[in-house]
Amino acid sequence: MAETTVVHLLRHGEVHNPDNVLYGRLPDYHLSENGRQMAETVAKTVAGRDVTALFSSPLERAQETAAPFAATFDLGVTIDERLIEAENIFEGLSLGRGDGLFRNPRFYRYLWNPLRPSWGERYTHLVRRMRAAIDAARDAARGHEAIMVSHQLPIWTIRLAAEGRRLPHDPRRRQCGLASLTSFSFEGDRLISVGYSEPAAALVKRPTVPGA
């Protein structure tokens, strides 16, 4: 019988972002104090798991989320560029309130194809890089478990692909909360299930920045 391996995709915790900026891949966006508590809460929740490999997006908020897991499991953090946030031409803009950014005529030229999407990284590219990252983590943790710290859109997109669902979607309906775990279970190389949990849900404040 093939061994079972579990790869957990962990979204980073809450970020200090008082100006409500779509920070994307911008540097110097760090976890808030509440975000650090989220990461510590999830690390305590999974402390009894058989985690033997730990990976992180290169962005600060992801590495800071990975830190308590490194301490809990006595593991080094492997930086994987494939786990980075999706590209987005709106990066650095303030979201303001509601969907005002998307109602502004100066941005219409970027919104012509929501199926691609035309304003950012292609969904199909997200799937390719996230699938490759998950395969590498599965190989590194054969018969055990791995944790990969990434971002909402990459995690949600690879989940849609894994479940055979359409990649274009309404961002408001993503099931990928702050510090949530999306868990891929494999028998050998075959995906057998996808699970989801929010161990730090009690610490999540609404609303949060979409697509972060």
mmCIF file of N, CA, C and O in Angstrom, residues 110-206:
data_model
loop_
_atom_site.group_PDB
_atom_site.id
_atom_site.type_symbol
_atom_site.label_atom_id
_atom_site.label_comp_id
_atom_site.label_asym_id
_atom_site.label_seq_id
_atom_site.Cartn_x
_atom_site.Cartn_y
_atom_site.Cartn_z
ATOM 1 N N TYR A 110 -8.030 47.406 -17.860
ATOM 2 C CA TYR A 110 -7.443 46.210 -17.265
ATOM 3 C C TYR A 110 -8.489 45.130 -16.947
ATOM 4 O O TYR A 110 -8.134 44.028 -16.540
ATOM 5 N N LEU A 111 -9.741 45.462 -17.139
ATOM 6 C CA LEU A 111 -10.810 44.582 -16.662
ATOM 7 C C LEU A 111 -11.557 43.873 -17.789
ATOM 8 O O LEU A 111 -12.646 43.354 -17.582
ATOM 9 N N TRP A 112 -10.944 43.797 -18.953
ATOM 10 C CA TRP A 112 -11.655 43.292 -20.132
ATOM 11 C C TRP A 112 -11.894 41.784 -20.104
ATOM 12 O O TRP A 112 -12.794 41.291 -20.763
ATOM 13 N N ASN A 113 -11.120 41.028 -19.332
ATOM 14 C CA ASN A 113 -11.282 39.579 -19.354
ATOM 15 C C ASN A 113 -11.131 38.984 -17.956
ATOM 16 O O ASN A 113 -10.029 38.611 -17.542
ATOM 17 N N PRO A 114 -12.223 38.847 -17.216
ATOM 18 C CA PRO A 114 -12.139 38.266 -15.872
ATOM 19 C C PRO A 114 -11.810 36.779 -15.878
ATOM 20 O O PRO A 114 -11.458 36.222 -14.832
ATOM 21 N N LEU A 115 -11.895 36.117 -17.020
ATOM 22 C CA LEU A 115 -11.612 34.685 -17.090
ATOM 23 C C LEU A 115 -10.118 34.392 -17.117
ATOM 24 O O LEU A 115 -9.693 33.279 -16.847
ATOM 25 N N ARG A 116 -9.307 35.407 -17.423
ATOM 26 C CA ARG A 116 -7.859 35.175 -17.566
ATOM 27 C C ARG A 116 -7.103 35.220 -16.252
ATOM 28 O O ARG A 116 -6.306 34.286 -16.037
ATOM 29 N N PRO A 117 -7.124 36.173 -15.357
ATOM 30 C CA PRO A 117 -7.787 37.471 -15.469
ATOM 31 C C PRO A 117 -6.849 38.502 -16.105
ATOM 32 O O PRO A 117 -5.627 38.413 -15.970
ATOM 33 N N SER A 118 -7.428 39.494 -16.752
ATOM 34 C CA SER A 118 -6.639 40.470 -17.506
ATOM 35 C C SER A 118 -5.875 41.454 -16.615
ATOM 36 O O SER A 118 -4.988 42.159 -17.101
ATOM 37 N N TRP A 119 -6.191 41.530 -15.322
ATOM 38 C CA TRP A 119 -5.527 42.490 -14.435
ATOM 39 C C TRP A 119 -4.377 41.865 -13.653
ATOM 40 O O TRP A 119 -3.714 42.536 -12.869
ATOM 41 N N GLY A 120 -4.119 40.572 -13.883
ATOM 42 C CA GLY A 120 -3.056 39.961 -13.097
ATOM 43 C C GLY A 120 -2.578 38.643 -13.681
ATOM 44 O O GLY A 120 -2.796 38.337 -14.854
ATOM 45 N N GLU A 121 -1.925 37.877 -12.846
ATOM 46 C CA GLU A 121 -1.351 36.592 -13.260
ATOM 47 C C GLU A 121 -2.442 35.626 -13.704
ATOM 48 O O GLU A 121 -3.478 35.519 -13.056
ATOM 49 N N ARG A 122 -2.200 34.923 -14.784
ATOM 50 C CA ARG A 122 -3.185 33.969 -15.292
ATOM 51 C C ARG A 122 -3.456 32.876 -14.264
ATOM 52 O O ARG A 122 -2.540 32.384 -13.593
ATOM 53 N N TYR A 123 -4.724 32.480 -14.168
ATOM 54 C CA TYR A 123 -5.067 31.388 -13.259
ATOM 55 C C TYR A 123 -4.316 30.114 -13.622
ATOM 56 O O TYR A 123 -3.871 29.368 -12.739
ATOM 57 N N THR A 124 -4.159 29.851 -14.918
ATOM 58 C CA THR A 124 -3.474 28.633 -15.338
ATOM 59 C C THR A 124 -2.010 28.637 -14.910
ATOM 60 O O THR A 124 -1.450 27.588 -14.578
ATOM 61 N N HIS A 125 -1.387 29.821 -14.890
ATOM 62 C CA HIS A 125 -0.002 29.907 -14.427
ATOM 63 C C HIS A 125 0.073 29.673 -12.930
ATOM 64 O O HIS A 125 0.997 28.991 -12.438
ATOM 65 N N LEU A 126 -0.875 30.220 -12.197
ATOM 66 C CA LEU A 126 -0.926 29.971 -10.754
ATOM 67 C C LEU A 126 -1.017 28.473 -10.469
ATOM 68 O O LEU A 126 -0.329 27.952 -9.583
ATOM 69 N N VAL A 127 -1.872 27.788 -11.206
ATOM 70 C CA VAL A 127 -2.034 26.351 -11.010
ATOM 71 C C VAL A 127 -0.723 25.615 -11.273
ATOM 72 O O VAL A 127 -0.310 24.755 -10.481
ATOM 73 N N ARG A 128 -0.042 25.956 -12.350
ATOM 74 C CA ARG A 128 1.201 25.255 -12.698
ATOM 75 C C ARG A 128 2.250 25.415 -11.615
ATOM 76 O O ARG A 128 2.882 24.436 -11.197
ATOM 77 N N ARG A 129 2.441 26.655 -11.153
ATOM 78 C CA ARG A 129 3.510 26.846 -10.165
ATOM 79 C C ARG A 129 3.153 26.276 -8.800
ATOM 80 O O ARG A 129 4.023 25.709 -8.108
ATOM 81 N N MET A 130 1.890 26.393 -8.407
ATOM 82 C CA MET A 130 1.494 25.839 -7.120
ATOM 83 C C MET A 130 1.513 24.312 -7.147
ATOM 84 O O MET A 130 1.909 23.659 -6.172
ATOM 85 N N ARG A 131 1.109 23.723 -8.260
ATOM 86 C CA ARG A 131 1.146 22.258 -8.374
ATOM 87 C C ARG A 131 2.589 21.763 -8.278
ATOM 88 O O ARG A 131 2.871 20.758 -7.603
ATOM 89 N N ALA A 132 3.507 22.463 -8.940
ATOM 90 C CA ALA A 132 4.910 22.069 -8.880
ATOM 91 C C ALA A 132 5.457 22.190 -7.460
ATOM 92 O O ALA A 132 6.227 21.334 -6.991
ATOM 93 N N ALA A 133 5.062 23.256 -6.754
ATOM 94 C CA ALA A 133 5.517 23.441 -5.378
ATOM 95 C C ALA A 133 4.972 22.346 -4.463
ATOM 96 O O ALA A 133 5.687 21.810 -3.603
ATOM 97 N N ILE A 134 3.699 22.007 -4.639
ATOM 98 C CA ILE A 134 3.092 20.945 -3.826
ATOM 99 C C ILE A 134 3.756 19.604 -4.106
ATOM 100 O O ILE A 134 4.042 18.820 -3.179
ATOM 101 N N ASP A 135 4.031 19.310 -5.373
ATOM 102 C CA ASP A 135 4.702 18.052 -5.716
ATOM 103 C C ASP A 135 6.067 17.963 -5.041
ATOM 104 O O ASP A 135 6.457 16.905 -4.530
ATOM 105 N N ALA A 136 6.804 19.071 -5.025
ATOM 106 C CA ALA A 136 8.114 19.089 -4.384
ATOM 107 C C ALA A 136 7.995 18.873 -2.878
ATOM 108 O O ALA A 136 8.790 18.137 -2.273
ATOM 109 N N ALA A 137 6.992 19.502 -2.263
ATOM 110 C CA ALA A 137 6.785 19.327 -0.824
ATOM 111 C C ALA A 137 6.374 17.895 -0.498
ATOM 112 O O ALA A 137 6.818 17.317 0.504
ATOM 113 N N ARG A 138 5.525 17.317 -1.331
ATOM 114 C CA ARG A 138 5.107 15.929 -1.126
ATOM 115 C C ARG A 138 6.307 14.995 -1.194
ATOM 116 O O ARG A 138 6.459 14.095 -0.361
ATOM 117 N N ASP A 139 7.195 15.234 -2.150
ATOM 118 C CA ASP A 139 8.386 14.397 -2.265
ATOM 119 C C ASP A 139 9.305 14.564 -1.063
ATOM 120 O O ASP A 139 9.922 13.604 -0.595
ATOM 121 N N ALA A 140 9.392 15.785 -0.540
ATOM 122 C CA ALA A 140 10.273 16.052 0.597
ATOM 123 C C ALA A 140 9.751 15.437 1.889
ATOM 124 O O ALA A 140 10.527 15.131 2.804
ATOM 125 N N ALA A 141 8.433 15.242 1.980
ATOM 126 C CA ALA A 141 7.814 14.767 3.233
ATOM 127 C C ALA A 141 7.156 13.402 3.056
ATOM 128 O O ALA A 141 6.202 13.088 3.769
ATOM 129 N N ARG A 142 7.619 12.584 2.147
ATOM 130 C CA ARG A 142 6.992 11.291 1.854
ATOM 131 C C ARG A 142 6.653 10.518 3.130
ATOM 132 O O ARG A 142 7.512 10.293 3.981
ATOM 133 N N GLY A 143 5.378 10.141 3.244
ATOM 134 C CA GLY A 143 4.942 9.374 4.401
ATOM 135 C C GLY A 143 4.728 10.210 5.645
ATOM 136 O O GLY A 143 4.390 9.672 6.704
ATOM 137 N N HIS A 144 4.900 11.524 5.531
ATOM 138 C CA HIS A 144 4.757 12.430 6.678
ATOM 139 C C HIS A 144 3.875 13.612 6.256
ATOM 140 O O HIS A 144 2.977 13.443 5.442
ATOM 141 N N GLU A 145 4.129 14.789 6.812
ATOM 142 C CA GLU A 145 3.333 15.970 6.488
ATOM 143 C C GLU A 145 4.249 17.165 6.231
ATOM 144 O O GLU A 145 5.346 17.253 6.796
ATOM 145 N N ALA A 146 3.794 18.059 5.395
ATOM 146 C CA ALA A 146 4.524 19.288 5.093
ATOM 147 C C ALA A 146 3.589 20.479 5.263
ATOM 148 O O ALA A 146 2.377 20.366 5.061
ATOM 149 N N ILE A 147 4.162 21.611 5.626
ATOM 150 C CA ILE A 147 3.415 22.868 5.717
ATOM 151 C C ILE A 147 4.046 23.858 4.749
ATOM 152 O O ILE A 147 5.278 24.020 4.717
ATOM 153 N N MET A 148 3.185 24.529 3.958
ATOM 154 C CA MET A 148 3.630 25.519 2.985
ATOM 155 C C MET A 148 2.865 26.813 3.235
ATOM 156 O O MET A 148 1.633 26.831 3.149
ATOM 157 N N VAL A 149 3.557 27.889 3.542
ATOM 158 C CA VAL A 149 2.895 29.164 3.819
ATOM 159 C C VAL A 149 2.822 29.975 2.526
ATOM 160 O O VAL A 149 3.836 30.273 1.903
ATOM 161 N N SER A 150 1.596 30.320 2.135
ATOM 162 C CA SER A 150 1.390 31.038 0.880
ATOM 163 C C SER A 150 0.305 32.086 1.080
ATOM 164 O O SER A 150 0.128 32.602 2.185
ATOM 165 N N HIS A 151 -0.435 32.384 0.014
ATOM 166 C CA HIS A 151 -1.356 33.517 -0.024
ATOM 167 C C HIS A 151 -2.710 33.076 -0.568
ATOM 168 O O HIS A 151 -2.832 32.024 -1.191
ATOM 169 N N GLN A 152 -3.714 33.908 -0.352
ATOM 170 C CA GLN A 152 -5.090 33.483 -0.612
ATOM 171 C C GLN A 152 -5.342 33.032 -2.048
ATOM 172 O O GLN A 152 -5.851 31.936 -2.287
ATOM 173 N N LEU A 153 -5.008 33.880 -3.027
ATOM 174 C CA LEU A 153 -5.349 33.539 -4.405
ATOM 175 C C LEU A 153 -4.606 32.296 -4.915
ATOM 176 O O LEU A 153 -5.234 31.415 -5.519
ATOM 177 N N PRO A 154 -3.293 32.168 -4.698
ATOM 178 C CA PRO A 154 -2.635 30.931 -5.122
ATOM 179 C C PRO A 154 -3.220 29.678 -4.472
ATOM 180 O O PRO A 154 -3.408 28.650 -5.145
ATOM 181 N N ILE A 155 -3.533 29.759 -3.183
ATOM 182 C CA ILE A 155 -4.086 28.595 -2.491
ATOM 183 C C ILE A 155 -5.475 28.253 -3.028
ATOM 184 O O ILE A 155 -5.781 27.084 -3.317
ATOM 185 N N TRP A 156 -6.314 29.260 -3.164
ATOM 186 C CA TRP A 156 -7.684 29.007 -3.626
ATOM 187 C C TRP A 156 -7.697 28.485 -5.052
ATOM 188 O O TRP A 156 -8.466 27.580 -5.394
ATOM 189 N N THR A 157 -6.826 29.013 -5.901
ATOM 190 C CA THR A 157 -6.801 28.598 -7.297
ATOM 191 C C THR A 157 -6.370 27.150 -7.446
ATOM 192 O O THR A 157 -6.974 26.384 -8.206
ATOM 193 N N ILE A 158 -5.338 26.724 -6.710
ATOM 194 C CA ILE A 158 -4.913 25.331 -6.818
ATOM 195 C C ILE A 158 -5.956 24.402 -6.202
ATOM 196 O O ILE A 158 -6.148 23.271 -6.665
ATOM 197 N N ARG A 159 -6.685 24.879 -5.208
ATOM 198 C CA ARG A 159 -7.770 24.047 -4.674
ATOM 199 C C ARG A 159 -8.876 23.864 -5.717
ATOM 200 O O ARG A 159 -9.390 22.748 -5.890
ATOM 201 N N LEU A 160 -9.253 24.957 -6.393
ATOM 202 C CA LEU A 160 -10.260 24.835 -7.449
ATOM 203 C C LEU A 160 -9.826 23.815 -8.501
ATOM 204 O O LEU A 160 -10.612 22.973 -8.947
ATOM 205 N N ALA A 161 -8.569 23.896 -8.903
ATOM 206 C CA ALA A 161 -8.050 22.971 -9.912
ATOM 207 C C ALA A 161 -8.071 21.532 -9.399
ATOM 208 O O ALA A 161 -8.472 20.612 -10.119
ATOM 209 N N ALA A 162 -7.656 21.333 -8.158
ATOM 210 C CA ALA A 162 -7.597 19.989 -7.587
ATOM 211 C C ALA A 162 -8.983 19.362 -7.483
ATOM 212 O O ALA A 162 -9.138 18.137 -7.631
ATOM 213 N N GLU A 163 -9.995 20.194 -7.250
ATOM 214 C CA GLU A 163 -11.365 19.698 -7.115
ATOM 215 C C GLU A 163 -12.124 19.680 -8.439
ATOM 216 O O GLU A 163 -13.320 19.383 -8.470
ATOM 217 N N GLY A 164 -11.437 20.018 -9.518
ATOM 218 C CA GLY A 164 -12.064 19.969 -10.834
ATOM 219 C C GLY A 164 -13.075 21.072 -11.076
ATOM 220 O O GLY A 164 -13.974 20.922 -11.914
ATOM 221 N N ARG A 165 -12.922 22.203 -10.385
ATOM 222 C CA ARG A 165 -13.855 23.313 -10.557
ATOM 223 C C ARG A 165 -13.274 24.374 -11.498
ATOM 224 O O ARG A 165 -12.079 24.406 -11.760
ATOM 225 N N ARG A 166 -14.130 25.253 -12.008
ATOM 226 C CA ARG A 166 -13.696 26.325 -12.895
ATOM 227 C C ARG A 166 -12.801 27.296 -12.123
ATOM 228 O O ARG A 166 -13.081 27.635 -10.975
ATOM 229 N N LEU A 167 -11.752 27.759 -12.791
ATOM 230 C CA LEU A 167 -10.807 28.654 -12.129
ATOM 231 C C LEU A 167 -11.342 30.079 -11.960
ATOM 232 O O LEU A 167 -11.125 30.688 -10.909
ATOM 233 N N PRO A 168 -12.036 30.677 -12.935
ATOM 234 C CA PRO A 168 -12.621 32.007 -12.705
ATOM 235 C C PRO A 168 -13.638 31.948 -11.569
ATOM 236 O O PRO A 168 -14.437 31.006 -11.486
ATOM 237 N N HIS A 169 -13.631 32.948 -10.706
ATOM 238 C CA HIS A 169 -14.482 32.883 -9.515
ATOM 239 C C HIS A 169 -14.711 34.281 -8.957
ATOM 240 O O HIS A 169 -14.034 35.239 -9.333
ATOM 241 N N ASP A 170 -15.641 34.369 -8.045
ATOM 242 C CA ASP A 170 -15.931 35.597 -7.315
ATOM 243 C C ASP A 170 -15.010 35.642 -6.091
ATOM 244 O O ASP A 170 -15.105 34.774 -5.215
ATOM 245 N N PRO A 171 -14.095 36.623 -6.000
ATOM 246 C CA PRO A 171 -13.166 36.683 -4.867
ATOM 247 C C PRO A 171 -13.856 36.703 -3.509
ATOM 248 O O PRO A 171 -13.277 36.262 -2.508
ATOM 249 N N ARG A 172 -15.095 37.189 -3.454
ATOM 250 C CA ARG A 172 -15.811 37.258 -2.177
ATOM 251 C C ARG A 172 -16.226 35.889 -1.686
ATOM 252 O O ARG A 172 -16.630 35.739 -0.531
ATOM 253 N N ARG A 173 -16.130 34.877 -2.547
ATOM 254 C CA ARG A 173 -16.590 33.531 -2.173
ATOM 255 C C ARG A 173 -15.446 32.550 -1.961
ATOM 256 O O ARG A 173 -15.672 31.352 -1.888
ATOM 257 N N ARG A 174 -14.229 33.065 -1.875
ATOM 258 C CA ARG A 174 -13.096 32.178 -1.609
ATOM 259 C C ARG A 174 -13.178 31.631 -0.189
ATOM 260 O O ARG A 174 -13.409 32.385 0.767
ATOM 261 N N GLN A 175 -12.969 30.341 -0.056
ATOM 262 C CA GLN A 175 -12.883 29.733 1.275
ATOM 263 C C GLN A 175 -11.402 29.577 1.596
ATOM 264 O O GLN A 175 -10.798 28.527 1.419
ATOM 265 N N CYS A 176 -10.829 30.668 2.075
ATOM 266 C CA CYS A 176 -9.400 30.673 2.383
ATOM 267 C C CYS A 176 -9.120 31.827 3.329
ATOM 268 O O CYS A 176 -8.519 32.837 2.956
ATOM 269 N N GLY A 177 -9.586 31.685 4.560
ATOM 270 C CA GLY A 177 -9.449 32.746 5.554
ATOM 271 C C GLY A 177 -8.018 32.920 6.025
ATOM 272 O O GLY A 177 -7.140 32.091 5.765
ATOM 273 N N LEU A 178 -7.771 34.012 6.707
ATOM 274 C CA LEU A 178 -6.453 34.262 7.278
ATOM 275 C C LEU A 178 -6.049 33.114 8.198
ATOM 276 O O LEU A 178 -6.844 32.627 9.004
ATOM 277 N N ALA A 179 -4.801 32.661 8.053
ATOM 278 C CA ALA A 179 -4.229 31.586 8.857
ATOM 279 C C ALA A 179 -5.013 30.269 8.744
ATOM 280 O O ALA A 179 -4.998 29.453 9.641
ATOM 281 N N SER A 180 -5.695 30.093 7.609
ATOM 282 C CA SER A 180 -6.438 28.846 7.387
ATOM 283 C C SER A 180 -5.523 27.782 6.789
ATOM 284 O O SER A 180 -4.474 28.084 6.205
ATOM 285 N N LEU A 181 -5.944 26.525 6.918
ATOM 286 C CA LEU A 181 -5.213 25.386 6.371
ATOM 287 C C LEU A 181 -6.045 24.710 5.285
ATOM 288 O O LEU A 181 -7.188 24.309 5.533
ATOM 289 N N THR A 182 -5.483 24.606 4.106
ATOM 290 C CA THR A 182 -6.077 23.827 3.026
ATOM 291 C C THR A 182 -5.169 22.614 2.842
ATOM 292 O O THR A 182 -4.000 22.770 2.463
ATOM 293 N N SER A 183 -5.670 21.429 3.146
ATOM 294 C CA SER A 183 -4.821 20.245 3.289
ATOM 295 C C SER A 183 -5.055 19.237 2.168
ATOM 296 O O SER A 183 -6.175 18.762 1.974
ATOM 297 N N PHE A 184 -3.993 18.899 1.456
ATOM 298 C CA PHE A 184 -4.025 17.943 0.364
ATOM 299 C C PHE A 184 -3.451 16.614 0.855
ATOM 300 O O PHE A 184 -2.285 16.568 1.272
ATOM 301 N N SER A 185 -4.243 15.569 0.813
ATOM 302 C CA SER A 185 -3.787 14.245 1.239
ATOM 303 C C SER A 185 -3.532 13.367 0.016
ATOM 304 O O SER A 185 -4.360 13.307 -0.898
ATOM 305 N N PHE A 186 -2.394 12.681 0.026
ATOM 306 C CA PHE A 186 -1.993 11.852 -1.101
ATOM 307 C C PHE A 186 -1.736 10.419 -0.653
ATOM 308 O O PHE A 186 -1.218 10.189 0.452
ATOM 309 N N GLU A 187 -2.074 9.468 -1.492
ATOM 310 C CA GLU A 187 -1.569 8.098 -1.389
ATOM 311 C C GLU A 187 -0.561 7.944 -2.497
ATOM 312 O O GLU A 187 -0.924 7.972 -3.682
ATOM 313 N N GLY A 188 0.705 7.820 -2.140
ATOM 314 C CA GLY A 188 1.739 7.905 -3.158
ATOM 315 C C GLY A 188 1.669 9.267 -3.803
ATOM 316 O O GLY A 188 1.707 10.291 -3.125
ATOM 317 N N ASP A 189 1.530 9.307 -5.132
ATOM 318 C CA ASP A 189 1.417 10.570 -5.844
ATOM 319 C C ASP A 189 -0.024 10.932 -6.168
ATOM 320 O O ASP A 189 -0.289 11.945 -6.814
ATOM 321 N N ARG A 190 -0.971 10.125 -5.731
ATOM 322 C CA ARG A 190 -2.383 10.318 -6.084
ATOM 323 C C ARG A 190 -3.098 11.121 -5.000
ATOM 324 O O ARG A 190 -3.099 10.742 -3.835
ATOM 325 N N LEU A 191 -3.713 12.234 -5.421
ATOM 326 C CA LEU A 191 -4.497 13.048 -4.487
ATOM 327 C C LEU A 191 -5.773 12.303 -4.125
ATOM 328 O O LEU A 191 -6.530 11.879 -5.001
ATOM 329 N N ILE A 192 -6.021 12.143 -2.829
ATOM 330 C CA ILE A 192 -7.213 11.413 -2.405
ATOM 331 C C ILE A 192 -8.235 12.294 -1.712
ATOM 332 O O ILE A 192 -9.419 11.943 -1.650
ATOM 333 N N SER A 193 -7.819 13.453 -1.192
ATOM 334 C CA SER A 193 -8.794 14.339 -0.550
ATOM 335 C C SER A 193 -8.214 15.733 -0.356
ATOM 336 O O SER A 193 -6.987 15.915 -0.335
ATOM 337 N N VAL A 194 -9.125 16.705 -0.229
ATOM 338 C CA VAL A 194 -8.747 18.081 0.092
ATOM 339 C C VAL A 194 -9.581 18.507 1.291
ATOM 340 O O VAL A 194 -10.812 18.419 1.269
ATOM 341 N N GLY A 195 -8.928 18.949 2.354
ATOM 342 C CA GLY A 195 -9.632 19.394 3.556
ATOM 343 C C GLY A 195 -9.378 20.867 3.830
ATOM 344 O O GLY A 195 -8.463 21.473 3.259
ATOM 345 N N TYR A 196 -10.200 21.428 4.703
ATOM 346 C CA TYR A 196 -10.070 22.847 5.028
ATOM 347 C C TYR A 196 -10.404 23.068 6.491
ATOM 348 O O TYR A 196 -11.361 22.487 7.026
ATOM 349 N N SER A 197 -9.616 23.921 7.160
ATOM 350 C CA SER A 197 -9.897 24.248 8.557
ATOM 351 C C SER A 197 -9.394 25.650 8.866
ATOM 352 O O SER A 197 -8.512 26.178 8.181
ATOM 353 N N GLU A 198 -9.966 26.247 9.922
ATOM 354 C CA GLU A 198 -9.586 27.590 10.352
ATOM 355 C C GLU A 198 -9.290 27.569 11.855
ATOM 356 O O GLU A 198 -10.102 28.011 12.666
ATOM 357 N N PRO A 199 -8.121 27.079 12.242
ATOM 358 C CA PRO A 199 -7.804 26.977 13.677
ATOM 359 C C PRO A 199 -7.764 28.319 14.396
ATOM 360 O O PRO A 199 -7.941 28.369 15.618
ATOM 361 N N ALA A 200 -7.519 29.413 13.664
ATOM 362 C CA ALA A 200 -7.416 30.736 14.295
ATOM 363 C C ALA A 200 -8.624 31.602 13.988
ATOM 364 O O ALA A 200 -8.559 32.833 14.085
ATOM 365 N N ALA A 201 -9.745 30.996 13.638
ATOM 366 C CA ALA A 201 -10.928 31.758 13.221
ATOM 367 C C ALA A 201 -11.377 32.770 14.271
ATOM 368 O O ALA A 201 -11.878 33.848 13.927
ATOM 369 N N ALA A 202 -11.208 32.449 15.540
ATOM 370 C CA ALA A 202 -11.659 33.360 16.599
ATOM 371 C C ALA A 202 -10.891 34.678 16.596
ATOM 372 O O ALA A 202 -11.360 35.670 17.163
ATOM 373 N N LEU A 203 -9.727 34.704 15.951
ATOM 374 C CA LEU A 203 -8.902 35.912 15.924
ATOM 375 C C LEU A 203 -9.102 36.748 14.667
ATOM 376 O O LEU A 203 -8.555 37.838 14.551
ATOM 377 N N VAL A 204 -9.879 36.237 13.719
ATOM 378 C CA VAL A 204 -10.063 36.924 12.440
ATOM 379 C C VAL A 204 -11.051 38.076 12.598
ATOM 380 O O VAL A 204 -12.145 37.903 13.130
ATOM 381 N N LYS A 205 -10.647 39.240 12.121
ATOM 382 C CA LYS A 205 -11.502 40.415 12.137
ATOM 383 C C LYS A 205 -12.050 40.645 10.747
ATOM 384 O O LYS A 205 -11.361 40.444 9.770
ATOM 385 N N ARG A 206 -13.273 41.065 10.619
ATOM 386 C CA ARG A 206 -13.881 41.349 9.325
ATOM 387 C C ARG A 206 -14.101 42.850 9.176
ATOM 388 O O ARG A 206 -14.461 43.519 10.129
#
